[in-house]
PDB file of C-alpha atoms in Angstrom:
ATOM      1  CA  THR A   1      -1.878 -10.023   6.169  1.00  0.00           C
ATOM      2  CA  TRP A   2      -4.638  -7.359   5.678  1.00  0.00           C
ATOM      3  CA  ILE A   3      -5.116  -8.735   2.009  1.00  0.00           C
ATOM      4  CA  ASN A   4      -4.978 -12.458   2.922  1.00  0.00           C
ATOM      5  CA  LYS A   5      -8.507 -11.553   4.765  1.00  0.00           C
ATOM      6  CA  LEU A   6     -10.416 -10.598   1.753  1.00  0.00           C
ATOM      7  CA  ASP A   7     -13.218 -13.257   0.987  1.00  0.00           C
ATOM      8  CA  GLY A   8     -12.501 -15.578  -1.826  1.00  0.00           C
ATOM      9  CA  VAL A   9      -8.737 -15.185  -1.409  1.00  0.00           C
ATOM     10  CA  GLY A  10      -8.294 -15.639   2.565  1.00  0.00           C
ATOM     11  CA  ASP A  11      -5.455 -17.560   3.929  1.00  0.00           C
ATOM     12  CA  GLU A  12      -7.646 -19.163   6.914  1.00  0.00           C
ATOM     13  CA  SER A  13      -4.835 -20.963   8.544  1.00  0.00           C
ATOM     14  CA  GLY A  14      -2.163 -18.249   8.132  1.00  0.00           C
ATOM     15  CA  SER A  15       0.277 -20.338   6.583  1.00  0.00           C
ATOM     16  CA  SER A  16      -1.211 -21.742   3.607  1.00  0.00           C
ATOM     17  CA  LEU A  17       0.737 -23.287   0.715  1.00  0.00           C
ATOM     18  CA  THR A  18      -1.276 -21.928  -1.873  1.00  0.00           C
ATOM     19  CA  PRO A  19       0.649 -19.675  -4.430  1.00  0.00           C
ATOM     20  CA  TRP A  20      -1.409 -16.457  -3.388  1.00  0.00           C
ATOM     21  CA  ALA A  21      -1.073 -16.808   0.224  1.00  0.00           C
ATOM     22  CA  ILE A  22       2.585 -17.362  -0.189  1.00  0.00           C
ATOM     23  CA  TRP A  23       3.022 -14.212  -2.161  1.00  0.00           C
ATOM     24  CA  SER A  24       1.025 -12.109  -0.156  1.00  0.00           C
ATOM     25  CA  ARG A  25       2.852 -13.256   2.925  1.00  0.00           C
ATOM     26  CA  SER A  26       5.926 -12.418   0.887  1.00  0.00           C
ATOM     27  CA  TRP A  27       4.790  -9.044   0.026  1.00  0.00           C
ATOM     28  CA  THR A  28       4.144  -8.097   3.765  1.00  0.00           C
ATOM     29  CA  ALA A  29       7.471  -9.357   4.681  1.00  0.00           C
ATOM     30  CA  GLU A  30       9.181  -6.900   1.954  1.00  0.00           C
ATOM     31  CA  GLU A  31       6.835  -3.939   3.382  1.00  0.00           C
ATOM     32  CA  ASN A  32       8.287  -4.621   6.905  1.00  0.00           C
ATOM     33  CA  ARG A  33      11.577  -4.725   5.503  1.00  0.00           C
ATOM     34  CA  HIS A  34      11.013  -1.265   4.240  1.00  0.00           C
ATOM     35  CA  GLY A  35       9.871  -0.017   7.590  1.00  0.00           C
ATOM     36  CA  ASP A  36      12.925  -1.579   9.186  1.00  0.00           C
ATOM     37  CA  LEU A  37      15.282   0.099   7.020  1.00  0.00           C
ATOM     38  CA  LEU A  38      13.786   3.395   7.339  1.00  0.00           C
ATOM     39  CA  LYS A  39      13.863   3.083  11.323  1.00  0.00           C
ATOM     40  CA  THR A  40      17.241   2.393  11.159  1.00  0.00           C
ATOM     41  CA  TYR A  41      18.295   5.316   9.062  1.00  0.00           C
ATOM     42  CA  LEU A  42      16.323   7.363  11.523  1.00  0.00           C
ATOM     43  CA  TYR A  43      18.025   5.771  14.673  1.00  0.00           C
ATOM     44  CA  LEU A  44      21.392   6.239  13.039  1.00  0.00           C
ATOM     45  CA  SER A  45      20.645   9.814  12.086  1.00  0.00           C
ATOM     46  CA  GLY A  46      20.337  10.822  15.831  1.00  0.00           C
ATOM     47  CA  ARG A  47      17.629  13.592  14.946  1.00  0.00           C
ATOM     48  CA  VAL A  48      14.644  11.896  16.231  1.00  0.00           C
ATOM     49  CA  ASP A  49      13.174  10.826  19.531  1.00  0.00           C
ATOM     50  CA  MET A  50      13.510   7.113  18.976  1.00  0.00           C
ATOM     51  CA  HIS A  51      11.273   6.415  22.019  1.00  0.00           C
ATOM     52  CA  MET A  52       8.255   8.281  20.721  1.00  0.00           C
ATOM     53  CA  ILE A  53       8.818   6.729  17.147  1.00  0.00           C
ATOM     54  CA  GLU A  54       8.682   3.309  18.735  1.00  0.00           C
ATOM     55  CA  LYS A  55       5.666   4.330  20.750  1.00  0.00           C
ATOM     56  CA  SER A  56       3.939   5.421  17.693  1.00  0.00           C
ATOM     57  CA  ILE A  57       4.787   2.056  16.018  1.00  0.00           C
ATOM     58  CA  HIS A  58       3.315   0.227  18.870  1.00  0.00           C
ATOM     59  CA  TYR A  59       0.158   2.282  18.845  1.00  0.00           C
ATOM     60  CA  LEU A  60      -0.318   2.042  15.330  1.00  0.00           C
ATOM     61  CA  LEU A  61      -0.032  -1.704  15.345  1.00  0.00           C
ATOM     62  CA  GLY A  62      -2.444  -1.972  18.381  1.00  0.00           C
ATOM     63  CA  ALA A  63      -5.053   0.374  16.430  1.00  0.00           C
ATOM     64  CA  GLY A  64      -4.969  -1.891  13.508  1.00  0.00           C
ATOM     65  CA  GLN A  65      -6.323  -0.900   9.914  1.00  0.00           C
ATOM     66  CA  ASP A  66      -9.504  -0.033   8.396  1.00  0.00           C
ATOM     67  CA  VAL A  67      -9.080   0.917   4.892  1.00  0.00           C
ATOM     68  CA  GLY A  68     -12.912   0.620   3.928  1.00  0.00           C
ATOM     69  CA  THR A  69     -12.587  -2.572   1.740  1.00  0.00           C
ATOM     70  CA  GLU A  70     -15.151  -4.498   3.654  1.00  0.00           C
ATOM     71  CA  ASN A  71     -13.214  -7.741   2.878  1.00  0.00           C
ATOM     72  CA  ASN A  72     -14.525  -7.445  -0.636  1.00  0.00           C
ATOM     73  CA  PRO A  73     -11.752  -8.646  -2.994  1.00  0.00           C
ATOM     74  CA  TYR A  74     -12.565  -6.394  -5.889  1.00  0.00           C
ATOM     75  CA  MET A  75     -12.328  -3.382  -3.477  1.00  0.00           C
ATOM     76  CA  GLY A  76      -9.259  -4.664  -1.752  1.00  0.00           C
ATOM     77  CA  PHE A  77      -7.404  -5.078  -5.024  1.00  0.00           C
ATOM     78  CA  VAL A  78      -8.399  -1.614  -6.288  1.00  0.00           C
ATOM     79  CA  TYR A  79      -7.201   0.017  -2.951  1.00  0.00           C
ATOM     80  CA  ALA A  80      -3.937  -1.876  -3.185  1.00  0.00           C
ATOM     81  CA  SER A  81      -3.502  -0.691  -6.778  1.00  0.00           C
ATOM     82  CA  PHE A  82      -4.108   2.999  -5.769  1.00  0.00           C
ATOM     83  CA  GLN A  83      -1.986   2.465  -2.366  1.00  0.00           C
ATOM     84  CA  GLU A  84       0.893   0.954  -3.903  1.00  0.00           C
ATOM     85  CA  ARG A  85       1.220   3.653  -6.727  1.00  0.00           C
ATOM     86  CA  ALA A  86       0.681   6.412  -3.724  1.00  0.00           C
ATOM     87  CA  THR A  87       3.601   4.742  -1.979  1.00  0.00           C
ATOM     88  CA  PHE A  88       5.784   4.585  -5.106  1.00  0.00           C
ATOM     89  CA  VAL A  89       5.244   8.398  -5.921  1.00  0.00           C
ATOM     90  CA  SER A  90       5.729   9.461  -2.473  1.00  0.00           C
ATOM     91  CA  HIS A  91       8.825   7.395  -1.579  1.00  0.00           C
ATOM     92  CA  GLY A  92      10.023   8.755  -5.218  1.00  0.00           C
ATOM     93  CA  ASN A  93       9.331  12.452  -4.173  1.00  0.00           C
ATOM     94  CA  MET A  94      11.053  11.885  -0.793  1.00  0.00           C
ATOM     95  CA  ALA A  95      14.203  10.731  -2.803  1.00  0.00           C
ATOM     96  CA  ARG A  96      14.205  13.646  -5.093  1.00  0.00           C
ATOM     97  CA  LEU A  97      13.746  15.828  -1.859  1.00  0.00           C
ATOM     98  CA  ALA A  98      16.554  14.185   0.072  1.00  0.00           C
ATOM     99  CA  LYS A  99      18.800  14.365  -2.911  1.00  0.00           C
ATOM    100  CA  GLU A 100      18.141  18.039  -3.492  1.00  0.00           C
ATOM    101  CA  ARG A 101      19.304  18.790   0.193  1.00  0.00           C
ATOM    102  CA  GLY A 102      22.347  16.523  -0.070  1.00  0.00           C
ATOM    103  CA  ASP A 103      21.216  13.608   1.948  1.00  0.00           C
ATOM    104  CA  LEU A 104      22.379  10.951  -0.565  1.00  0.00           C
ATOM    105  CA  VAL A 105      21.788   7.996   1.841  1.00  0.00           C
ATOM    106  CA  LEU A 106      18.362   8.577   2.329  1.00  0.00           C
ATOM    107  CA  ALA A 107      17.870   9.470  -1.287  1.00  0.00           C
ATOM    108  CA  ARG A 108      19.253   5.989  -2.085  1.00  0.00           C
ATOM    109  CA  ILE A 109      17.004   4.483   0.546  1.00  0.00           C
ATOM    110  CA  CYS A 110      13.872   5.984  -0.621  1.00  0.00           C
ATOM    111  CA  GLY A 111      14.538   5.500  -4.422  1.00  0.00           C
ATOM    112  CA  THR A 112      15.230   1.621  -3.644  1.00  0.00           C
ATOM    113  CA  ILE A 113      11.822   1.292  -1.534  1.00  0.00           C
ATOM    114  CA  ALA A 114      10.215   3.221  -4.583  1.00  0.00           C
ATOM    115  CA  ALA A 115      11.209   0.784  -7.049  1.00  0.00           C
ATOM    116  CA  ASP A 116       9.820  -1.850  -4.662  1.00  0.00           C
ATOM    117  CA  GLU A 117       6.400  -0.291  -4.416  1.00  0.00           C
ATOM    118  CA  LYS A 118       6.326   0.126  -8.259  1.00  0.00           C
ATOM    119  CA  ARG A 119       6.680  -3.741  -8.714  1.00  0.00           C
ATOM    120  CA  HIS A 120       3.890  -4.339  -6.082  1.00  0.00           C
ATOM    121  CA  GLU A 121       1.649  -1.588  -8.067  1.00  0.00           C
ATOM    122  CA  ASN A 122       2.082  -3.587 -11.362  1.00  0.00           C
ATOM    123  CA  ALA A 123       0.908  -6.615  -9.867  1.00  0.00           C
ATOM    124  CA  TYR A 124      -2.078  -5.230  -8.325  1.00  0.00           C
ATOM    125  CA  VAL A 125      -2.961  -3.271 -11.207  1.00  0.00           C
ATOM    126  CA  LYS A 126      -2.721  -6.423 -13.539  1.00  0.00           C
ATOM    127  CA  ILE A 127      -5.124  -8.198 -11.215  1.00  0.00           C
ATOM    128  CA  VAL A 128      -7.451  -5.364 -11.624  1.00  0.00           C
ATOM    129  CA  GLU A 129      -7.188  -5.478 -15.351  1.00  0.00           C
ATOM    130  CA  LYS A 130      -7.991  -8.879 -15.391  1.00  0.00           C
ATOM    131  CA  LEU A 131     -11.134  -8.276 -13.063  1.00  0.00           C
ATOM    132  CA  LEU A 132     -12.313  -5.605 -15.551  1.00  0.00           C
ATOM    133  CA  GLU A 133     -12.050  -8.178 -18.479  1.00  0.00           C
ATOM    134  CA  VAL A 134     -14.078 -11.014 -16.739  1.00  0.00           C
ATOM    135  CA  ASP A 135     -16.443  -8.981 -14.568  1.00  0.00           C
ATOM    136  CA  PRO A 136     -16.456  -5.413 -15.883  1.00  0.00           C
ATOM    137  CA  THR A 137     -19.510  -3.927 -14.050  1.00  0.00           C
ATOM    138  CA  GLU A 138     -18.761  -5.497 -10.543  1.00  0.00           C
ATOM    139  CA  THR A 139     -15.111  -4.194 -10.869  1.00  0.00           C
ATOM    140  CA  MET A 140     -16.135  -0.595 -12.050  1.00  0.00           C
ATOM    141  CA  ILE A 141     -18.662  -0.388  -9.266  1.00  0.00           C
ATOM    142  CA  ALA A 142     -15.989  -1.453  -6.866  1.00  0.00           C
ATOM    143  CA  ILE A 143     -13.713   1.252  -8.137  1.00  0.00           C
ATOM    144  CA  SER A 144     -16.329   3.696  -7.657  1.00  0.00           C
ATOM    145  CA  ASN A 145     -17.209   2.808  -4.170  1.00  0.00           C
ATOM    146  CA  MET A 146     -13.289   3.339  -3.247  1.00  0.00           C
ATOM    147  CA  MET A 147     -13.145   6.565  -4.788  1.00  0.00           C
ATOM    148  CA  ARG A 148     -16.276   7.684  -3.059  1.00  0.00           C
ATOM    149  CA  ARG A 149     -14.832   6.801   0.096  1.00  0.00           C
ATOM    150  CA  LYS A 150     -11.443   8.269  -0.811  1.00  0.00           C
ATOM    151  CA  ILE A 151      -8.386   6.116  -0.627  1.00  0.00           C
ATOM    152  CA  THR A 152      -6.824   6.451   2.694  1.00  0.00           C
ATOM    153  CA  MET A 153      -3.230   5.426   3.764  1.00  0.00           C
ATOM    154  CA  PRO A 154      -3.021   2.326   6.009  1.00  0.00           C
ATOM    155  CA  ALA A 155      -1.574   4.192   8.892  1.00  0.00           C
ATOM    156  CA  HIS A 156      -4.574   6.715   9.109  1.00  0.00           C
ATOM    157  CA  LEU A 157      -5.090   5.433  12.770  1.00  0.00           C
ATOM    158  CA  MET A 158      -1.617   6.327  13.898  1.00  0.00           C
ATOM    159  CA  HIS A 159      -0.827   8.193  16.978  1.00  0.00           C
ATOM    160  CA  ASP A 160       1.677   8.514  19.566  1.00  0.00           C
ATOM    161  CA  GLY A 161      -0.426   8.483  22.727  1.00  0.00           C
ATOM    162  CA  GLN A 162      -0.394  12.341  22.864  1.00  0.00           C
ATOM    163  CA  ASN A 163      -1.764  13.509  19.533  1.00  0.00           C
ATOM    164  CA  PRO A 164      -4.937  11.859  18.338  1.00  0.00           C
ATOM    165  CA  HIS A 165      -4.573  13.816  15.121  1.00  0.00           C
ATOM    166  CA  LEU A 166      -0.992  12.637  14.582  1.00  0.00           C
ATOM    167  CA  PHE A 167      -1.798  11.302  10.958  1.00  0.00           C
ATOM    168  CA  ASP A 168      -3.633  14.448   9.892  1.00  0.00           C
ATOM    169  CA  ASN A 169      -0.889  16.737  10.967  1.00  0.00           C
ATOM    170  CA  PHE A 170       1.881  14.372   9.407  1.00  0.00           C
ATOM    171  CA  SER A 171      -0.284  14.346   6.126  1.00  0.00           C
ATOM    172  CA  ALA A 172      -0.395  18.236   6.308  1.00  0.00           C
ATOM    173  CA  VAL A 173       3.356  18.301   6.500  1.00  0.00           C
ATOM    174  CA  ALA A 174       3.806  15.788   3.491  1.00  0.00           C
ATOM    175  CA  GLN A 175       1.510  18.115   1.427  1.00  0.00           C
ATOM    176  CA  ARG A 176       3.357  21.341   2.232  1.00  0.00           C
ATOM    177  CA  ILE A 177       6.944  20.192   1.515  1.00  0.00           C
ATOM    178  CA  GLY A 178       5.753  17.714  -1.628  1.00  0.00           C
ATOM    179  CA  VAL A 179       6.242  14.260  -0.385  1.00  0.00           C
ATOM    180  CA  TYR A 180       2.546  13.336  -1.099  1.00  0.00           C
ATOM    181  CA  THR A 181       0.042  16.001  -2.297  1.00  0.00           C
ATOM    182  CA  THR A 182      -3.579  16.296  -3.372  1.00  0.00           C
ATOM    183  CA  ASN A 183      -1.842  16.793  -6.919  1.00  0.00           C
ATOM    184  CA  ASP A 184      -0.295  13.265  -6.598  1.00  0.00           C
ATOM    185  CA  TYR A 185      -3.637  11.743  -5.202  1.00  0.00           C
ATOM    186  CA  VAL A 186      -5.420  13.238  -8.563  1.00  0.00           C
ATOM    187  CA  ASP A 187      -2.649  12.047 -10.948  1.00  0.00           C
ATOM    188  CA  ILE A 188      -2.743   8.469  -9.536  1.00  0.00           C
ATOM    189  CA  LEU A 189      -6.714   8.627 -10.343  1.00  0.00           C
ATOM    190  CA  ASP A 190      -5.837   9.985 -13.815  1.00  0.00           C
ATOM    191  CA  PHE A 191      -3.051   7.318 -14.202  1.00  0.00           C
ATOM    192  CA  LEU A 192      -5.225   4.144 -13.214  1.00  0.00           C
ATOM    193  CA  ILE A 193      -8.201   5.402 -15.290  1.00  0.00           C
ATOM    194  CA  GLY A 194      -5.974   5.413 -18.424  1.00  0.00           C
ATOM    195  CA  ARG A 195      -4.124   2.398 -17.514  1.00  0.00           C
ATOM    196  CA  TRP A 196      -7.507   0.281 -17.079  1.00  0.00           C
ATOM    197  CA  LYS A 197      -9.058   2.190 -20.026  1.00  0.00           C
ATOM    198  CA  LEU A 198     -11.962   2.890 -17.892  1.00  0.00           C
ATOM    199  CA  GLU A 199     -13.842   5.401 -20.317  1.00  0.00           C
ATOM    200  CA  LYS A 200     -13.827   2.591 -23.115  1.00  0.00           C
ATOM    201  CA  ILE A 201     -15.404  -0.119 -21.200  1.00  0.00           C
ATOM    202  CA  GLU A 202     -18.689  -1.324 -22.631  1.00  0.00           C
ATOM    203  CA  ASN A 203     -21.278  -3.821 -21.878  1.00  0.00           C
ATOM    204  CA  LEU A 204     -21.904  -2.376 -18.503  1.00  0.00           C
ATOM    205  CA  THR A 205     -25.041  -2.384 -16.440  1.00  0.00           C
ATOM    206  CA  SER A 206     -26.833   0.744 -15.692  1.00  0.00           C
ATOM    207  CA  GLU A 207     -25.327   0.741 -12.334  1.00  0.00           C
ATOM    208  CA  GLY A 208     -21.994   0.111 -13.795  1.00  0.00           C
ATOM    209  CA  GLN A 209     -22.375   3.065 -16.219  1.00  0.00           C
ATOM    210  CA  CYS A 210     -23.170   5.115 -13.425  1.00  0.00           C
ATOM    211  CA  ALA A 211     -19.957   4.261 -11.556  1.00  0.00           C
ATOM    212  CA  GLN A 212     -18.110   4.669 -14.662  1.00  0.00           C
ATOM    213  CA  GLU A 213     -19.491   8.475 -15.106  1.00  0.00           C
ATOM    214  CA  PHE A 214     -18.503   9.194 -11.547  1.00  0.00           C
ATOM    215  CA  VAL A 215     -15.106   7.833 -11.669  1.00  0.00           C
ATOM    216  CA  CYS A 216     -14.122   9.305 -15.133  1.00  0.00           C
ATOM    217  CA  GLY A 217     -15.368  12.666 -13.971  1.00  0.00           C
ATOM    218  CA  LEU A 218     -13.971  12.803 -10.556  1.00  0.00           C
ATOM    219  CA  ALA A 219     -10.264  14.113 -11.330  1.00  0.00           C
ATOM    220  CA  PRO A 220     -11.389  17.573 -12.556  1.00  0.00           C
ATOM    221  CA  ARG A 221     -13.721  18.058  -9.767  1.00  0.00           C
ATOM    222  CA  ILE A 222     -11.109  17.451  -7.071  1.00  0.00           C
ATOM    223  CA  ARG A 223      -8.565  19.648  -8.978  1.00  0.00           C
ATOM    224  CA  LYS A 224     -11.127  22.647  -9.053  1.00  0.00           C
ATOM    225  CA  LEU A 225     -11.871  21.847  -5.142  1.00  0.00           C
ATOM    226  CA  GLN A 226      -7.988  22.022  -4.317  1.00  0.00           C
ATOM    227  CA  VAL A 227      -7.623  25.274  -6.375  1.00  0.00           C
ATOM    228  CA  ARG A 228     -10.216  26.645  -4.412  1.00  0.00           C
ATOM    229  CA  LEU A 229      -8.794  25.645  -0.955  1.00  0.00           C
ATOM    230  CA  ASP A 230      -5.371  26.813  -2.144  1.00  0.00           C
ATOM    231  CA  ASN A 231      -6.830  30.289  -2.874  1.00  0.00           C
ATOM    232  CA  HIS A 232      -8.415  30.406   0.527  1.00  0.00           C
ATOM    233  CA  ARG A 233      -5.577  29.000   2.634  1.00  0.00           C
ATOM    234  CA  SER A 234      -5.218  30.619   5.929  1.00  0.00           C
ATOM    235  CA  THR A 235      -2.121  31.529   7.900  1.00  0.00           C
ATOM    236  CA  LYS A 236       0.235  28.578   8.360  1.00  0.00           C
ATOM    237  CA  ILE A 237      -0.383  26.617  11.395  1.00  0.00           C
ATOM    238  CA  HIS A 238       2.282  25.289  13.299  1.00  0.00           C
ATOM    239  CA  HIS A 239       2.326  21.983  15.372  1.00  0.00           C
ATOM    240  CA  LYS A 240       4.699  20.226  17.898  1.00  0.00           C
ATOM    241  CA  PHE A 241       5.790  16.727  16.902  1.00  0.00           C
ATOM    242  CA  SER A 242       6.806  14.271  19.466  1.00  0.00           C
ATOM    243  CA  TRP A 243       8.944  12.376  16.999  1.00  0.00           C
ATOM    244  CA  VAL A 244      11.344  15.465  16.626  1.00  0.00           C
ATOM    245  CA  PHE A 245      11.555  16.295  20.466  1.00  0.00           C
ATOM    246  CA  ASN A 246       8.265  18.459  20.367  1.00  0.00           C
ATOM    247  CA  LYS A 247       9.810  20.917  17.642  1.00  0.00           C
ATOM    248  CA  GLU A 248       7.238  23.010  16.083  1.00  0.00           C
ATOM    249  CA  VAL A 249       6.727  22.415  12.311  1.00  0.00           C
ATOM    250  CA  SER A 250       4.593  24.077   9.982  1.00  0.00           C
ATOM    251  CA  LEU A 251       1.483  22.300   8.688  1.00  0.00           C
TER     252      LEU A 251
END
């Protein structure tokens, strides 16, 4: 798995019996079940082009992942904390939207997945809490580095063989309908700052203090920028998605 490649916690054999390796492989298996469940729902719905869905999955796996952690375990656990919180929020939002529109099956599916993601989040958040306790400066710097790079979802290299900007288009739709938005991103940052008590951490080096100031002051800056973008939003753009038989969707 991706997180088994981090320095110091790597699973060199791919089948190590150490507790961490076993746990992380089980985590990956659970994430795979989420994907299988959602794909089965899409297949049974009859509303999507499964050929293009399968091609997108194939290309996504072939493209690999680069989430900017550099195999640094501190950055990796910070990333996982944010990303798991993001998937908890986005699946929860999707469950709510599905319920509002009368699709109780999809609502139940997404609600179940959201609950799993919440448990994943709790595990990684606690790991970072411990890192802040034993090595506050390096952990604070790792948090700052990840936020400077922006937290990108694992599927950002996704494409369908036709549209190289598929993930950006998909993200724009998610933003517009309220599945995962900039406000969600900032709310997650605020949540983690509070959960990790980043503003109260002391005994940092000068570099650690600079990182602390950056992280703790980032959320208000992003919110102001988003307000400006919303105020200058241009006319809606439409784009065709191969997943829904090239139907045009508003971005």
